[in-house]
mmCIF file of C-alpha atoms in Angstrom:
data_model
loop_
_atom_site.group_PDB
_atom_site.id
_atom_site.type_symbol
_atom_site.label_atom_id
_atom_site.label_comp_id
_atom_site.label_asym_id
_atom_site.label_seq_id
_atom_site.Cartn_x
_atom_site.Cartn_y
_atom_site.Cartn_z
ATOM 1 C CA UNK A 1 53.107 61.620 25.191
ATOM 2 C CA UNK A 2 52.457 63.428 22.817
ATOM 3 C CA UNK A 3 48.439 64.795 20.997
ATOM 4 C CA UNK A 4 47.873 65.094 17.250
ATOM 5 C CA UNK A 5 44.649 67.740 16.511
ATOM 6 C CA UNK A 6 43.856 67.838 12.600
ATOM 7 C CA UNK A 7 41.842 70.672 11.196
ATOM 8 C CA UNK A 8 40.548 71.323 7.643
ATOM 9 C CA UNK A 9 38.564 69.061 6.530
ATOM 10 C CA UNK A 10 35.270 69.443 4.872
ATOM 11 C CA UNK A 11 32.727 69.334 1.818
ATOM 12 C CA UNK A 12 34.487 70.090 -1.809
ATOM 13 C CA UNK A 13 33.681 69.316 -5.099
ATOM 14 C CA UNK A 14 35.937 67.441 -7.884
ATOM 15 C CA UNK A 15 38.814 69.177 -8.838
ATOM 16 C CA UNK A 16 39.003 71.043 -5.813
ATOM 17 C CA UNK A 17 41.535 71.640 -3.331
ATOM 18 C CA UNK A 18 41.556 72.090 0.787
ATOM 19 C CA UNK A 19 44.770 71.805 3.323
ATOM 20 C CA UNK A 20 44.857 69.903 6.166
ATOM 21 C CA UNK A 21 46.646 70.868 8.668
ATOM 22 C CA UNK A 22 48.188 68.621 12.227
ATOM 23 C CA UNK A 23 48.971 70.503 15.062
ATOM 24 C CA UNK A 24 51.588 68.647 17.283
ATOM 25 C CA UNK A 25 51.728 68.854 21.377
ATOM 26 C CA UNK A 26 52.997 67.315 24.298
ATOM 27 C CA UNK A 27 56.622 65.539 23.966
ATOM 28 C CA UNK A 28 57.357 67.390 20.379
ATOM 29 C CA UNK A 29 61.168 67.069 20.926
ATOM 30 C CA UNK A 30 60.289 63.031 20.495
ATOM 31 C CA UNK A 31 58.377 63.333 16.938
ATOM 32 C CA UNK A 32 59.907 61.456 14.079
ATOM 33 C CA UNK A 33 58.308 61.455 10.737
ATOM 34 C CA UNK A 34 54.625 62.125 10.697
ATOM 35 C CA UNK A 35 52.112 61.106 8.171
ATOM 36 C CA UNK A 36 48.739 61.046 7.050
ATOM 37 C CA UNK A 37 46.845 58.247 6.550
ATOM 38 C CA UNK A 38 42.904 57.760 5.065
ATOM 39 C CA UNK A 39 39.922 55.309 5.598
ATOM 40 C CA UNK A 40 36.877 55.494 3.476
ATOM 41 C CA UNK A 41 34.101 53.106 4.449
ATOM 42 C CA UNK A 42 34.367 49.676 3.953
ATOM 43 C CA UNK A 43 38.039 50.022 2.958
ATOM 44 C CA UNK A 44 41.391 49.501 5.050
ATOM 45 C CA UNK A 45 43.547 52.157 6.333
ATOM 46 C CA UNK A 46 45.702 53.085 3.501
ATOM 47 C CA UNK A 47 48.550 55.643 3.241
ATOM 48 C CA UNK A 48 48.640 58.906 1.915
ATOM 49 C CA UNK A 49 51.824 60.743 2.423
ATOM 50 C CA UNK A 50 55.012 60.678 4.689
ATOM 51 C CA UNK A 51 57.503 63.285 5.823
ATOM 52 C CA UNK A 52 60.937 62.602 7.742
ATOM 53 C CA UNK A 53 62.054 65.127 10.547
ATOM 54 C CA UNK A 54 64.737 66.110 7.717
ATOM 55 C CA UNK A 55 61.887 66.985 4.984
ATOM 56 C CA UNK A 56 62.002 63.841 2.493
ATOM 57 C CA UNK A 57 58.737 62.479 1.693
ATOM 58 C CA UNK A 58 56.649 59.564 0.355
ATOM 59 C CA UNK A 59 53.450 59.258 -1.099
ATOM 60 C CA UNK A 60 50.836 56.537 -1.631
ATOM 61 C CA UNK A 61 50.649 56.118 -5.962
ATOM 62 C CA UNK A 62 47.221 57.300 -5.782
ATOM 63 C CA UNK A 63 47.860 60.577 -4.789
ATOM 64 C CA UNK A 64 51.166 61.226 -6.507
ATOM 65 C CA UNK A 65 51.112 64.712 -8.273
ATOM 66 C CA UNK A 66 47.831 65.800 -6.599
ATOM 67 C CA UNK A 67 48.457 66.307 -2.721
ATOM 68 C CA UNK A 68 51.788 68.042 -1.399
ATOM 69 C CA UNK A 69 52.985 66.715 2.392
ATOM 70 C CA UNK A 70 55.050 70.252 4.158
ATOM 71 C CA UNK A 71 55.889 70.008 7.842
ATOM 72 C CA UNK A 72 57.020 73.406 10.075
ATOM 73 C CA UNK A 73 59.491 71.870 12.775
ATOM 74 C CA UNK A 74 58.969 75.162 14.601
ATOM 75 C CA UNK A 75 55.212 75.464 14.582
ATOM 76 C CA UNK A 76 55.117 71.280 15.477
ATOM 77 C CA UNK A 77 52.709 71.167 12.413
ATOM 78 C CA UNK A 78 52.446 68.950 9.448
ATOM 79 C CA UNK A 79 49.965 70.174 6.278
ATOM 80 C CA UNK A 80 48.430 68.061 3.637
ATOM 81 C CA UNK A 81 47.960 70.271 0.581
ATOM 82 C CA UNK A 82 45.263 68.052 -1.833
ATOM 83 C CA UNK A 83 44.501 69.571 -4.869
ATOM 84 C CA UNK A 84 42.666 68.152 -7.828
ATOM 85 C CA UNK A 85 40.604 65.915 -5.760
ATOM 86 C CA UNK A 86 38.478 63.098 -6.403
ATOM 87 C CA UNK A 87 35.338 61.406 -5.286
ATOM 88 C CA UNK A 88 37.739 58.495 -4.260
ATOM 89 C CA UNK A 89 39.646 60.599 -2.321
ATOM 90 C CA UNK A 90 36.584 60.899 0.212
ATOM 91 C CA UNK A 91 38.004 59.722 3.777
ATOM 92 C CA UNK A 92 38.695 60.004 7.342
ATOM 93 C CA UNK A 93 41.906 61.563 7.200
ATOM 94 C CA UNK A 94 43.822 60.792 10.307
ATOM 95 C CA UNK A 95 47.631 62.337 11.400
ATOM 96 C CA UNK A 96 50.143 60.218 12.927
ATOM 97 C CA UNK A 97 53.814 61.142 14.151
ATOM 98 C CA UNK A 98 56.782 58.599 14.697
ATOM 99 C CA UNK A 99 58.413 58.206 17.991
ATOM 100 C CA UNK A 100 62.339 58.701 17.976
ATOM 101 C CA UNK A 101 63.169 56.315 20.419
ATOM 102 C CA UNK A 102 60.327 53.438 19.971
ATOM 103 C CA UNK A 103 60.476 50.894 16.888
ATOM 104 C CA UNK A 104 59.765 52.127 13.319
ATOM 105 C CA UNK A 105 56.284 53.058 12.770
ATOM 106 C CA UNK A 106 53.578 55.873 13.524
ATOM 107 C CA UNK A 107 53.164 55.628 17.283
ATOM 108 C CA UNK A 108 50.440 58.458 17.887
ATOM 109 C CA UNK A 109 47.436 59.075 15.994
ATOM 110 C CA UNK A 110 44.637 61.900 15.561
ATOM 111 C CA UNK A 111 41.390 61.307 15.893
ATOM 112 C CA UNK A 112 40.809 62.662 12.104
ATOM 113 C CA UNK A 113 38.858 64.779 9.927
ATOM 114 C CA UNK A 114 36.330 64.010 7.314
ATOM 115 C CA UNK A 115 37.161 64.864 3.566
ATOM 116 C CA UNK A 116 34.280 64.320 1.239
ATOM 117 C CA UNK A 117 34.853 64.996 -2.727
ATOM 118 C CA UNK A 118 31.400 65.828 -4.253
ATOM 119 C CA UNK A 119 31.292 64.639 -8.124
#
């Protein structure tokens, strides 16, 4: 098994920036990609950025050019680097990691950390 803890969430205004960061434990030698994902209220679950085990990366179009996904294989830690944020950008933020050997798609999950953009 393996436990996803996020830290750095909290209170900024527009046009700010803050890092999240996803600390990794348990079965590491397992993890795949890992991602974040967001859920403001009333909305679905929608995704924010990707990064593979080799360092290639995806991001959802609404975040292109603002946030910057970085992963440290040896520290077991993904960051989430968000600048020039919005009020939409206000969310649950929520870590997930990939498991090598199961079928394609995050297989562990966070329990997330609140980002809320002030305009």
């Amino acid at each position: 098994q393996v436990q996803l803890v996020e830290s750095g969430g909290g209170l900024v205004q527009a046009g700010g920036s803050l890092r999240l960061s996803c600390a990794a434990s348990g079965s590491t030698s397992i993890i795949g990609a890992m991602g974040w994902y967001r859920q403001a209220p009333g909305k679905q679950r929608e995704l924010v950025a990707v990064i593979s085990s080799g360092g290639s990366t995806d991001y959802g179009d609404s975040v292109k050019g603002r946030f910057t996904i970085s992963r440290d294989n040896a520290k077991n830690t993904v960051y989430l680097q968000m600048d020039s944020l919005e009020p939409e950008d206000t969310a649950v933020y929520y870590c997930a990691a990939e498991n090598l050997i199961s079928d394609p798609g995050m297989d562990y999950w966070g329990k997330g950390t609140r980002v809320t953009v002030s305009s």
